[in-house]
Structure formats: structure tokens, C-alpha cells
Tab-separated table of C-alpha atoms in Angstrom:
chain	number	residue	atom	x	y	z
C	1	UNK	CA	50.796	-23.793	-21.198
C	2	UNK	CA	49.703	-20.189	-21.049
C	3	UNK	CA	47.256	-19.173	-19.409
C	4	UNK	CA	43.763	-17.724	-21.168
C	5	UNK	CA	41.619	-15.535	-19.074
C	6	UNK	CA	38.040	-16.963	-19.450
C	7	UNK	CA	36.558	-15.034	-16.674
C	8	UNK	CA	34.304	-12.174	-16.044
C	9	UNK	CA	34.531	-10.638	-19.567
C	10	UNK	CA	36.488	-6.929	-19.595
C	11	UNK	CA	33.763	-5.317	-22.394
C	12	UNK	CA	30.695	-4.584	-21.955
C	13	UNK	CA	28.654	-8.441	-22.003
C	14	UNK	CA	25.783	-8.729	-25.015
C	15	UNK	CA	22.260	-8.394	-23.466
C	16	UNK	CA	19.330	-10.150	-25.357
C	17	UNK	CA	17.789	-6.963	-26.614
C	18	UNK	CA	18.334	-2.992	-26.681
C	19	UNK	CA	16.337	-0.964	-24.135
C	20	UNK	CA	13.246	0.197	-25.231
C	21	UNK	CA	13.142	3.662	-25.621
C	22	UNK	CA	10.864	5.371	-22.680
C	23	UNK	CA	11.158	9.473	-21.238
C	24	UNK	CA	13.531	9.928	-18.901
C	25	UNK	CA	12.405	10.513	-14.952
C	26	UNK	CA	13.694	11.430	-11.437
C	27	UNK	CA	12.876	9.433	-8.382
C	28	UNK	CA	14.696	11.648	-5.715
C	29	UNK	CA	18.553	10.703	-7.144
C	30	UNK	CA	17.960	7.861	-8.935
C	31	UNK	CA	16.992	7.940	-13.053
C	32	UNK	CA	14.090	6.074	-14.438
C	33	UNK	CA	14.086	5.438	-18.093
C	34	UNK	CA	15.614	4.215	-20.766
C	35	UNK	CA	19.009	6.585	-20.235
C	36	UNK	CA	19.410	4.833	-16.449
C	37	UNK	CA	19.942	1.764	-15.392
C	38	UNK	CA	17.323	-0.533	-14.230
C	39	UNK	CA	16.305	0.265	-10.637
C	40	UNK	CA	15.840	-2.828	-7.957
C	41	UNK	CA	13.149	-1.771	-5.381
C	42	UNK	CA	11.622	-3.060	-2.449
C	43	UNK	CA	9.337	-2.075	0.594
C	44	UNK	CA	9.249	-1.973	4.040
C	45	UNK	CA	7.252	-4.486	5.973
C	46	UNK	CA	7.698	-2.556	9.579
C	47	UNK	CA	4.998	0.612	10.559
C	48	UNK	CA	5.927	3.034	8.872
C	49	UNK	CA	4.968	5.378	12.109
C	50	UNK	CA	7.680	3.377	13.613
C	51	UNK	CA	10.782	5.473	12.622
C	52	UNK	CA	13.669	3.601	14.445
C	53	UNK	CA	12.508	0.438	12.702
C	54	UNK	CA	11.380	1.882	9.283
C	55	UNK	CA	14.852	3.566	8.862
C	56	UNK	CA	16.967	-0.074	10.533
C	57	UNK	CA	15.051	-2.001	7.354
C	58	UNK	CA	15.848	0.642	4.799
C	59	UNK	CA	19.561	0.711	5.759
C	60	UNK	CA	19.067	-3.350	5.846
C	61	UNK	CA	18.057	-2.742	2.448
C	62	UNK	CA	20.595	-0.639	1.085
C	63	UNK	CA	23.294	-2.261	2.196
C	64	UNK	CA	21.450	-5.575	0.073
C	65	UNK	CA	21.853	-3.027	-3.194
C	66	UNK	CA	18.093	-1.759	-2.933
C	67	UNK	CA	17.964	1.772	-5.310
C	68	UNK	CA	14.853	2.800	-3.748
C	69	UNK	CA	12.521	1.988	-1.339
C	70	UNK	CA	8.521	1.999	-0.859
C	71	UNK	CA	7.035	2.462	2.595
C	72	UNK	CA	3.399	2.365	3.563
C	73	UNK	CA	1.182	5.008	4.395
C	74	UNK	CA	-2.478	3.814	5.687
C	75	UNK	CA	-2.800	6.555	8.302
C	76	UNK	CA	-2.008	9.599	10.152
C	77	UNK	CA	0.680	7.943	12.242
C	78	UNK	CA	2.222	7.171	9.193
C	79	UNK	CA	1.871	10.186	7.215
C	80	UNK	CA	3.379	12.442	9.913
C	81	UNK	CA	6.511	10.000	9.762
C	82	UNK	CA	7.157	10.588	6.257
C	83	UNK	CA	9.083	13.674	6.754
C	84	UNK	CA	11.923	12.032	9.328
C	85	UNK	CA	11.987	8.879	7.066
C	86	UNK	CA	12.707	11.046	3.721
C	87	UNK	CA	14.979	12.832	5.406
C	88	UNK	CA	17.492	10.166	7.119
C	89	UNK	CA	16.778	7.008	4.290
C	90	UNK	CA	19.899	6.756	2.016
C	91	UNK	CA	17.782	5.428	-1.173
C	92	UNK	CA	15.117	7.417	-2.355
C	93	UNK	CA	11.636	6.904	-0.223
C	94	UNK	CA	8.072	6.413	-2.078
C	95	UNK	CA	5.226	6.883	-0.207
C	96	UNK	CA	2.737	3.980	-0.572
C	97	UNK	CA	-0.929	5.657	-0.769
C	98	UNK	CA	-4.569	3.866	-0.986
C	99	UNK	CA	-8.069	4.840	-0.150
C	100	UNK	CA	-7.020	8.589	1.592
C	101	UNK	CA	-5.781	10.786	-1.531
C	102	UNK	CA	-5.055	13.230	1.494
C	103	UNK	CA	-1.894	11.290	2.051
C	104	UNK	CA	-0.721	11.908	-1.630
C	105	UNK	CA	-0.336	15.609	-0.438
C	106	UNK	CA	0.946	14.755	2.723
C	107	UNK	CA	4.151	12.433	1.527
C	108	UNK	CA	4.542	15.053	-1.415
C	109	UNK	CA	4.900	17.924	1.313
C	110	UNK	CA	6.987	15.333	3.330
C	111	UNK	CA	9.767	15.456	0.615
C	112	UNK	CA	9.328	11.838	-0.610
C	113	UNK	CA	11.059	11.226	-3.913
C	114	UNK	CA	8.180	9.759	-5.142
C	115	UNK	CA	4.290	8.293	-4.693
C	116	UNK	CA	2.716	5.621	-5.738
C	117	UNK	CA	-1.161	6.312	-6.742
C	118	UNK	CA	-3.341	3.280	-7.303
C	119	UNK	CA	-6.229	4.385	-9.138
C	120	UNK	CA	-8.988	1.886	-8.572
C	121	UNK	CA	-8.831	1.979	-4.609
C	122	UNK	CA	-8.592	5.738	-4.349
C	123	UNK	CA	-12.181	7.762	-3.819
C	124	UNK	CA	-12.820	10.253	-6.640
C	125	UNK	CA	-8.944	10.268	-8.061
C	126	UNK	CA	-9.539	11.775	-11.102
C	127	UNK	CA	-11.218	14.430	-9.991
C	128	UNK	CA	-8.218	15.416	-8.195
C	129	UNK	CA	-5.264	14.619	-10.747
C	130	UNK	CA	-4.850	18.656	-11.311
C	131	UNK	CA	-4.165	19.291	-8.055
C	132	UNK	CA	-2.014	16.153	-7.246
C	133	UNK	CA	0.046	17.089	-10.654
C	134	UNK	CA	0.229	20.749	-9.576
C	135	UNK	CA	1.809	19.650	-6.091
C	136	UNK	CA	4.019	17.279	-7.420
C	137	UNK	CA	5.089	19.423	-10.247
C	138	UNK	CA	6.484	22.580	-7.653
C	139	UNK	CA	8.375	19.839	-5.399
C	140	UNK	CA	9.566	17.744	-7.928
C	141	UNK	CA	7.861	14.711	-6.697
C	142	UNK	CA	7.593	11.672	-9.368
C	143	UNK	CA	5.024	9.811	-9.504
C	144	UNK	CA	3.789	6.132	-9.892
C	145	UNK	CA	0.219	5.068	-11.432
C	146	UNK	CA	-0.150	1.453	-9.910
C	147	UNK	CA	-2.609	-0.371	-11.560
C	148	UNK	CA	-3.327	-3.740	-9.604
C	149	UNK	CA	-5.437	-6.903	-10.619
C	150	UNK	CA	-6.934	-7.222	-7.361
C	151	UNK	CA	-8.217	-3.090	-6.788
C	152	UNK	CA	-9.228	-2.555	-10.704
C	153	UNK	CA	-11.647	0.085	-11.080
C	154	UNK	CA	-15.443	-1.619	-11.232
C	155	UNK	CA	-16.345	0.063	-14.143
C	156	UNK	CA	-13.219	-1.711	-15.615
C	157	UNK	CA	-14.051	-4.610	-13.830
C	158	UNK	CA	-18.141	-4.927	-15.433
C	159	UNK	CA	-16.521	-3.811	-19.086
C	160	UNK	CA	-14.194	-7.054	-19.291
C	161	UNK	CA	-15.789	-9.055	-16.582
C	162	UNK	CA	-12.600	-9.618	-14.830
C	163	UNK	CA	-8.752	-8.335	-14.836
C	164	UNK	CA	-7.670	-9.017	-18.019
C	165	UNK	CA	-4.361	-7.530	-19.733
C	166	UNK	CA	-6.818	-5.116	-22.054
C	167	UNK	CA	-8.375	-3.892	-18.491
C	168	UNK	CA	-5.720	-3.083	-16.388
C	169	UNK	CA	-3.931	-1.482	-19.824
C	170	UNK	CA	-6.776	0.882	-20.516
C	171	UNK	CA	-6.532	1.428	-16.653
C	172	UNK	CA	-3.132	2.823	-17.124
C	173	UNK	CA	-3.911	4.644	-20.528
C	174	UNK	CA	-6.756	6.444	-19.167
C	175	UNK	CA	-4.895	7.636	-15.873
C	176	UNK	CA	-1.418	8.566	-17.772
C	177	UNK	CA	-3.691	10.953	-20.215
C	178	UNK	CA	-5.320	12.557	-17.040
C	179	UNK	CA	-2.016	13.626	-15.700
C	180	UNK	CA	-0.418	14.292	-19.094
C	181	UNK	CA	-3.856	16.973	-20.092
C	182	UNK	CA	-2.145	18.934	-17.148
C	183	UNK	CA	0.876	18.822	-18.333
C	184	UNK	CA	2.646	16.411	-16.319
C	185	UNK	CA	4.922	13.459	-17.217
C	186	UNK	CA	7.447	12.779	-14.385
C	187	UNK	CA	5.587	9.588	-13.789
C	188	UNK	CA	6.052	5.846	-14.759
C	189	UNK	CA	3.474	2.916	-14.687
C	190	UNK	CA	2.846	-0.636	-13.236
C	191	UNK	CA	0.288	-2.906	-13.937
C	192	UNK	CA	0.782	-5.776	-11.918
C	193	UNK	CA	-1.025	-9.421	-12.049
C	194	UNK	CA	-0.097	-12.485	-10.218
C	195	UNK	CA	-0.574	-14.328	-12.973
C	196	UNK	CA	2.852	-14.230	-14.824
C	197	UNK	CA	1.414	-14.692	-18.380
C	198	UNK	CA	-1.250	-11.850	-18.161
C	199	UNK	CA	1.275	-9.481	-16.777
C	200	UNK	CA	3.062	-9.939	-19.312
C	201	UNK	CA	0.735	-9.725	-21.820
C	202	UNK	CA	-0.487	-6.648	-20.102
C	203	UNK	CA	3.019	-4.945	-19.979
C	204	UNK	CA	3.292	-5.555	-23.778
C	205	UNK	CA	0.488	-4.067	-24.771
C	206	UNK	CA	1.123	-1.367	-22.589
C	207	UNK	CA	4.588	-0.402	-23.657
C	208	UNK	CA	2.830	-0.174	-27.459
C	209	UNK	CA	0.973	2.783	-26.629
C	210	UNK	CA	3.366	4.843	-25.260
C	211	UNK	CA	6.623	5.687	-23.938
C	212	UNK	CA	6.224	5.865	-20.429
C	213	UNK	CA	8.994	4.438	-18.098
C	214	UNK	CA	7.226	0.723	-16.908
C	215	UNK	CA	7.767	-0.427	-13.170
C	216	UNK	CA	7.571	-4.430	-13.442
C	217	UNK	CA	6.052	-6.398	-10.766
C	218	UNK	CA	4.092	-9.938	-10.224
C	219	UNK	CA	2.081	-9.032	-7.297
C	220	UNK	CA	1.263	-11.601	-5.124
C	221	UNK	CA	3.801	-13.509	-6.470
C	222	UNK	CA	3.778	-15.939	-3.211
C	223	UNK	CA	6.636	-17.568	-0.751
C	224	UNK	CA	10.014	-17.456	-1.779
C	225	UNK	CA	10.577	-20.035	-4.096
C	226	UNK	CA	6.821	-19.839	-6.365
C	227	UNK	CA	7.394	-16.348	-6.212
C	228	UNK	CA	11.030	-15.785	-7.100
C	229	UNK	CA	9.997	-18.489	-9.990
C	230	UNK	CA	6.788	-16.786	-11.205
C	231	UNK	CA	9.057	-12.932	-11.117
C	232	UNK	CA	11.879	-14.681	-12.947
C	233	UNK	CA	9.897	-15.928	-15.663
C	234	UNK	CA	7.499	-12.736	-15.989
C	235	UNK	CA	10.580	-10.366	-15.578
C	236	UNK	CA	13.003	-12.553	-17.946
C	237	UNK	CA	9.780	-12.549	-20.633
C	238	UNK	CA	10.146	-9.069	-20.648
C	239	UNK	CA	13.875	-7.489	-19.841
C	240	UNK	CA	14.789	-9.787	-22.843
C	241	UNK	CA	12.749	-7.639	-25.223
C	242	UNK	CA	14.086	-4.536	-23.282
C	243	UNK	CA	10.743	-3.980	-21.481
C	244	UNK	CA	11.173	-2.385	-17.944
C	245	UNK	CA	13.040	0.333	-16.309
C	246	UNK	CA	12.475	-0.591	-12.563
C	247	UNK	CA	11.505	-4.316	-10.542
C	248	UNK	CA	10.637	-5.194	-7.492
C	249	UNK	CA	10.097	-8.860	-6.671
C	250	UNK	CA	7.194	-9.495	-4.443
C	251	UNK	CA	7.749	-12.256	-2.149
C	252	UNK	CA	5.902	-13.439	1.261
C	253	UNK	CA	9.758	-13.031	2.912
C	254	UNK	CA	12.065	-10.802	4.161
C	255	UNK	CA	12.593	-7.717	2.002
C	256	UNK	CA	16.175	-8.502	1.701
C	257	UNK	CA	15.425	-11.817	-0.533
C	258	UNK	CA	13.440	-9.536	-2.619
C	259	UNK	CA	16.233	-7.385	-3.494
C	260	UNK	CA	18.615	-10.238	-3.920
C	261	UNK	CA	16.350	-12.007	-6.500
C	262	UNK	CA	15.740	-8.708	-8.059
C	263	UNK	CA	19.756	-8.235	-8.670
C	264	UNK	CA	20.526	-11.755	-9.955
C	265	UNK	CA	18.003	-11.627	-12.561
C	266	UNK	CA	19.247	-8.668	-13.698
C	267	UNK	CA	22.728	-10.120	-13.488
C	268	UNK	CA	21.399	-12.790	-15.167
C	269	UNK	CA	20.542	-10.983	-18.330
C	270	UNK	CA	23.612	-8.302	-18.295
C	271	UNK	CA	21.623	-6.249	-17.117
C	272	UNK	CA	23.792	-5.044	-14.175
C	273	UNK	CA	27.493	-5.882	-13.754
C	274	UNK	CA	27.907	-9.591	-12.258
C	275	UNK	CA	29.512	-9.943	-8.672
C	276	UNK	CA	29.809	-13.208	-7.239
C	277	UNK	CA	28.612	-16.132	-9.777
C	278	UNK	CA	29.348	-19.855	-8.602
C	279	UNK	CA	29.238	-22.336	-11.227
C	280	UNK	CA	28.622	-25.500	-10.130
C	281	UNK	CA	26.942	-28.847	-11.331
C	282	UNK	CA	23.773	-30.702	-10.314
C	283	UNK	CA	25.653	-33.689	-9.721
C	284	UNK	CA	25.123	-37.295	-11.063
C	285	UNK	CA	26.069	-40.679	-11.085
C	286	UNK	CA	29.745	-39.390	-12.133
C	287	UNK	CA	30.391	-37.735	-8.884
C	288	UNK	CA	33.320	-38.436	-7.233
C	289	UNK	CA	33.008	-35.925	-4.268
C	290	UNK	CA	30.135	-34.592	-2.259
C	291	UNK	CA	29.063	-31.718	-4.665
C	292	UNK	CA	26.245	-30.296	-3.029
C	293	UNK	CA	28.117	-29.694	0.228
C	294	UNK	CA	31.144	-28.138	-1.452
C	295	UNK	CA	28.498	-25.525	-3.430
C	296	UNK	CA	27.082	-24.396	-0.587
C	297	UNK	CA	30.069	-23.867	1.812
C	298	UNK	CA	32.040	-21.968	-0.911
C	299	UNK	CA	28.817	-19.970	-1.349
C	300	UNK	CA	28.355	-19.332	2.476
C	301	UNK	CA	32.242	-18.530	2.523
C	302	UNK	CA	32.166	-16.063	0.174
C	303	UNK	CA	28.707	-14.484	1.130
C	304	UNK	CA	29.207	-10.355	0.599
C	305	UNK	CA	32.565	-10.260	-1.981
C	306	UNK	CA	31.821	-7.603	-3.974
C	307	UNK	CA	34.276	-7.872	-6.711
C	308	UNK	CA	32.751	-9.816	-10.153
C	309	UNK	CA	34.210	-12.842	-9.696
C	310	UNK	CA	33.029	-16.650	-11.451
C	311	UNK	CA	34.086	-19.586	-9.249
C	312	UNK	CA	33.696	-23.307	-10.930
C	313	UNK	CA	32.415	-26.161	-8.476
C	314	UNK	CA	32.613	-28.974	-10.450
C	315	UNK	CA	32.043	-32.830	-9.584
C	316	UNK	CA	33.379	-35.126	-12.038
C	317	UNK	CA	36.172	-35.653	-14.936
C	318	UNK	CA	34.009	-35.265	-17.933
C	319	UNK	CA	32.946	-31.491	-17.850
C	320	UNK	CA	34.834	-30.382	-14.782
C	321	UNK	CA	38.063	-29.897	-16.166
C	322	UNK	CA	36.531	-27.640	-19.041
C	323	UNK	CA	33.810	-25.532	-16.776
C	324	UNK	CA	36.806	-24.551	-14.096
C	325	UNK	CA	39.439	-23.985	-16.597
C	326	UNK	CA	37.119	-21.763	-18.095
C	327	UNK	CA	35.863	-19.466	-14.572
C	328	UNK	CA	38.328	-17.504	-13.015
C	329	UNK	CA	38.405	-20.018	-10.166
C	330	UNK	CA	37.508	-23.198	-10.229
C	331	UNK	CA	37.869	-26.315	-8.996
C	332	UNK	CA	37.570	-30.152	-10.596
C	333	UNK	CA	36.898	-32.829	-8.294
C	334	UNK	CA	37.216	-36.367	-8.423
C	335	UNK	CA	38.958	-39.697	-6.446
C	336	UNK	CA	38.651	-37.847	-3.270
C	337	UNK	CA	40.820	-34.582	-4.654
C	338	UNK	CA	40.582	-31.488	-6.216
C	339	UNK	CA	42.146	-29.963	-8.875
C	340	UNK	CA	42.819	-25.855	-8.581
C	341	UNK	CA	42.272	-23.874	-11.755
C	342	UNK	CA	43.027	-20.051	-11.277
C	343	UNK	CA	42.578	-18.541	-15.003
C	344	UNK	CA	42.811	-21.620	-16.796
C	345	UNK	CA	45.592	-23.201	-15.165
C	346	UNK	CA	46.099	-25.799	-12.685
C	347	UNK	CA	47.846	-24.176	-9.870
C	348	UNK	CA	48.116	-27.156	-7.423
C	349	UNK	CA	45.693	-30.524	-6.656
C	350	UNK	CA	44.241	-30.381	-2.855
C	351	UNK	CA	42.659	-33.493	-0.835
C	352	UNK	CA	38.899	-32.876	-0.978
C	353	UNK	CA	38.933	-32.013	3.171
C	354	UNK	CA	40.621	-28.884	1.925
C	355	UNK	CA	39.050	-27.446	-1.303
C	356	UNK	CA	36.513	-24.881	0.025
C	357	UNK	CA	39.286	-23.170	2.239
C	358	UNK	CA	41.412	-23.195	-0.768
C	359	UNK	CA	38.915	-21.725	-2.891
C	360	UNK	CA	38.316	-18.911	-0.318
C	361	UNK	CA	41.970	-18.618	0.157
C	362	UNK	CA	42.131	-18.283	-3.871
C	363	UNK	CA	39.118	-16.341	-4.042
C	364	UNK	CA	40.112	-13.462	-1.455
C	365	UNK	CA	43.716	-13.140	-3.374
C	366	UNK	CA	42.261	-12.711	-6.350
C	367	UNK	CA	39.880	-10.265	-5.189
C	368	UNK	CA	42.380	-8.151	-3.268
C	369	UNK	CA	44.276	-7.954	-6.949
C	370	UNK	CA	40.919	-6.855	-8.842
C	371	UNK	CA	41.313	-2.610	-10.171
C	372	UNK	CA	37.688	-1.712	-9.815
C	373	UNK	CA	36.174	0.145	-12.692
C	374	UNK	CA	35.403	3.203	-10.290
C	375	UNK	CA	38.763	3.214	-9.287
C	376	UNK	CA	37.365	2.566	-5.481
C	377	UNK	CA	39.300	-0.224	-3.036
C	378	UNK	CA	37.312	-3.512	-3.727
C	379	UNK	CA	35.266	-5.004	-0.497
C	380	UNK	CA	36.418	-8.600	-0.508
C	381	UNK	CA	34.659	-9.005	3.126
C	382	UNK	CA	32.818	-12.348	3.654
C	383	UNK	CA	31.152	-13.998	6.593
């Protein structure tokens, strides 16, 4: 029998749609736009006047695959930070500003990559889009117009009589032309709802007026699982079309789960290379071995391989056979053993007592063989 290799694909994998075509922006040393790939953010959740702490999460964050991170900035405390934070974070730092626009100068002269304005909560901002363009023009500061359901601007607010797509869109508009009449563009827009269907509705009307780089969010979107649910479905809606250029899943958790949601959705779509994908079944009357256990001990085993690798847990004779012949590891269960498949062959049958450390033997060999496209030694460590 020879072997086929049905595994992670070698090209390039189809994506649903092309990128929509947006200008091209900086956010310290990571692109925005079109050109770049699509950014996974996050923020902080420790005071930001707290250094030691601020700086422990972003690294926490990094290491997760965060591209760039947001940090509040309510106060002084906070705004005389900035500069250490900027300075020591690996990922590119945006300074979070409401209500004081005298912290939008403050994290620009900080060196922040970037800030993120929100119109409706800040006193008097247009009067004082010149001079925030002028700063952020001569340091090369990007920045962010955050339009949010809940802080609309009233006179939005009495127009449509609540915060409907066509509001928080003119929102936007309005704010992008104030910064563009003084000639500045290195900026990119949200307009966030935490209702998945008029964010999404608001981020396609939005992207038909102009080609500004879009930052997609669901704010609000809840605890882990309603909100990784409601920023799948909004996000998925939208990176199908090619809408979006950065995400950052908003969930009432630990930043960390918001970057690891962020990254499989994008895996999920092609959107960034796949790592670690475990195939496995929901189980059924078929089942011949304990499916759910076996899922999630090969997935704790292999927690933190970094090497794009598709392991098959499979349950039963009638598609198991097929779905791990067809991963580059995989395993079909049944009668209290465990059939091995390592690209498409059977390599030896195991009692079901030893199939996950078989599979993480497997899965570490094969990982140790892998030639990384950058040519860089791959990290096969797990915990």
C-alpha cells in the first residue's frame, strides 16, 4: 500500500474570499491592511500604572501569539507609565484613551505604537483632531477611531433613536473625514456592537464607503463560551467576504483565551497557517472506546506544539478508518484497541490503555522531522 500524504496541505490552503482592498498602516512593527496579515489583539486587564504586572500580562500574551496589545489609560498614574511599558512590551502597545483627550498626547509622547480615540465619550474631540493628527503625524503614531454602541455620540443617539448600524457608521464617516481634511490617514476604524448581527451590518456598510483598514470586535461579547460564539459568528460573517484587517475577541476571561479564540478562527478560515488541529468525533451509539476522554488527554498532551500538525481521534469503524487515514496522525478505535495511522498507513494496533501516549509518542517524532517554512528549529514542547 503506499502511503498518500493527506495532511496539512504544502500550498497555500483556499480561503473563502480575497482580502478586501484597504490602505496600508503601521502600528509600531506590525502592518495593518490589506498587504499584512490579519493582526490578533488583546488588552490588559491589570493597572496599567502597575508596570511589573502590565509588562508579566503582555509577555503572557505574546508568548499566546498576541500581535499587539491595548492597555488602559484612565489617569495620571497610568499615563506616566506609558513610556516604561512602550519601551520594554515585545508587541506593539496602544494606549486606551476616554473622557481626558490630554492622555491622547500623553501616550503619543510616550512612544505608543498606536491610540485608540473613541469619539462619543471624549469632551470636544473634534475640535481638537488638528492637533491630535499633527502630533501623531511627527511621531508616527497610528491611530484608532473606536466607535462603540454603548458611548455613541447623543446627537447620533436622538437622530436614529438608538445604536443602529447607520449610526455608529456615520459615526465613523464623520470622524475619518475630520482627520483625513488634515491630511492624515495612518488610522483604521472599529465600530463595535454586542449584538453580532448589527455589527455586522454596521461593518458592511462601513467598508462600502471607504477603504480604511477595519478593526473587528463584538464588544461585550460576554463569558467565554456566549462570547467566543457571538465573535465567531460576527467575525466568520465577515473574514469570509474578506472584511477585517485586525480582531480582538472580547471575552469576560483571561486575556489569554481571547487571543487563543482570536487565532483559531483565523485558522479556521486560512487565514493564518494551522498549528495543532485535533480531529475528533462527537461520539455516538457506535463508540467502542471512551472518546471524549481520549480527545481531551491528547489535546492536554500536546498543549504548545508549534509545528502544523492534524491528529485524528476517532471512535468507531464506520468513519474512523477514513478521518485518521486521512490526518497526518490518527487513530481508529474500536473493541477496546486502536488502530495507528501515520500518513495514511497503519503503522501498528495499540490496546486502548495506551493510545494517547502513542499518539504523543507519534506526534513528537513527527514534529521533530517537520522543515519549518522559516527555516527555524520547530518547538515541539508540550506540557
Amino acid at each position: 500500500m503506499t502511503a498518500i500524504g493527506l495532511g496539512m496541505p504544502t500550498a497555500p490552503p483556499p480561503v473563502l474570499a480575497p482580502r478586501r482592498k484597504t490602505r496600508q498602516i503601521q502600528v509600531g512593527k506590525v502592518g495593518v491592511g490589506s498587504d499584512h496579515p490579519i493582526s490578533v489583539q488583546s488588552m490588559t486587564t491589570t493597572l496599567t500604572s502597575d508596570v511589573n504586572s502590565t509588562l508579566q500580562q503582555i509577555a503572557e500574551l505574546t508568548a499566546a501569539g498576541c500581535d499587539i496589545v491595548r492597555v488602559a489609560c484612565p489617569s495620571a498614574d497610568d499615563a506616566e507609565a506609558l513610556p516604561e511599558i512602550a519601551r520594554h512590551s515585545q508587541i506593539p502597545v496602544i494606549a486606551d484613551i476616554h473622557f481626558q483627550p490630554k492622555y491622547v498626547f500623553a501616550a503619543i509622547d510616550a512612544g505608543c505604537a498606536a491610540v485608540r480615540v473613541n469619539p462619543g465619550n471624549i469632551k470636544r474631540f473634534d475640535d481638537q483632531v488638528k492637533e491630535i493628527a499633527r502630533a501623531a503625524k511627527d511621531r508616527g503614531t497610528s491611530i484608532r477611531i473606536g466607535v462603540n454602541a454603548g458611548s455613541l455620540d447623543k446627537r447620533l443617539l436622538e437622530k436614529y433613536g438608538k445604536a443602529t448600524p447607520e449610526a455608529l457608521v456615520e459615526s465613523a464617516v464623520w470622524e475619518a473625514g475630520l482627520f483625513e481634511e488634515h491630511d492624515f490617514h495612518d488610522f483604521k476604524i472599529s465600530v463595535k456592537h454586542n449584538d453580532p448581527v448589527v455589527m455586522v451590518r454596521a461593518y458592511e456598510l462601513l467598508a462600502e464607503q471607504g477603504d480604511w483598514p477595519l478593526h473587528l470586535g463584538v464588544t461585550e461579547a460576554g463569558p467565554a463560551f456566549q462570547g467566543t460564539i457571538k465573535s465567531a459568528t460576527a467575525f466568520g460573517a465577515l473574514l469570509s467576504r474578506g472584511i477585517g484587517d485586525t480582531i480582538r475577541v472580547s471575552l469576560s476571561a483571561p486575556p489569554v483565551e481571547e487571543v487563543k479564540v482570536g487565532l483559531q478562527i483565523l485558522q479556521s478560515l486560512n487565514l493564518r497557517e494551522r498549528k495543532l488541529e485535533i480531529v475528533s468525533c462527537p461520539s455516538c451509539g457506535r463508540a467502542q472506546v471512551d472518546v471524549y476522554t481520549l480527545a481531551e488527554q491528547v489535546t492536554a498532551g500536546l498543549d504548545g506544539l508549534e509545528v502544523p500538525l492534524r491528529v485524528a481521534v476517532m471512535g468507531c469503524v464506520v468513519n474512523g478508518p477514513g478521518e485518521a487515514r486521512e490526518a497526518d496522525l490518527g487513530v481508529a478505535s474500536g473493541n477496546g484497541k486502536g488502530q495507528i495511522f501515520v500518513k495514511g498507513e497503519v503503522i501498528k494496533t495499540v490496546p486502548e490503555s495506551k493510545i494517547v501516549e502513542t499518539l504523543i509518542e507519534e506526534a513528537m517524532r513527527i514534529a521533530e522531522s517537520m522543515e519549518p517554512a522559516d527555516g527555524a528549529t520547530p518547538s515541539v514542547t508540550v506540557s
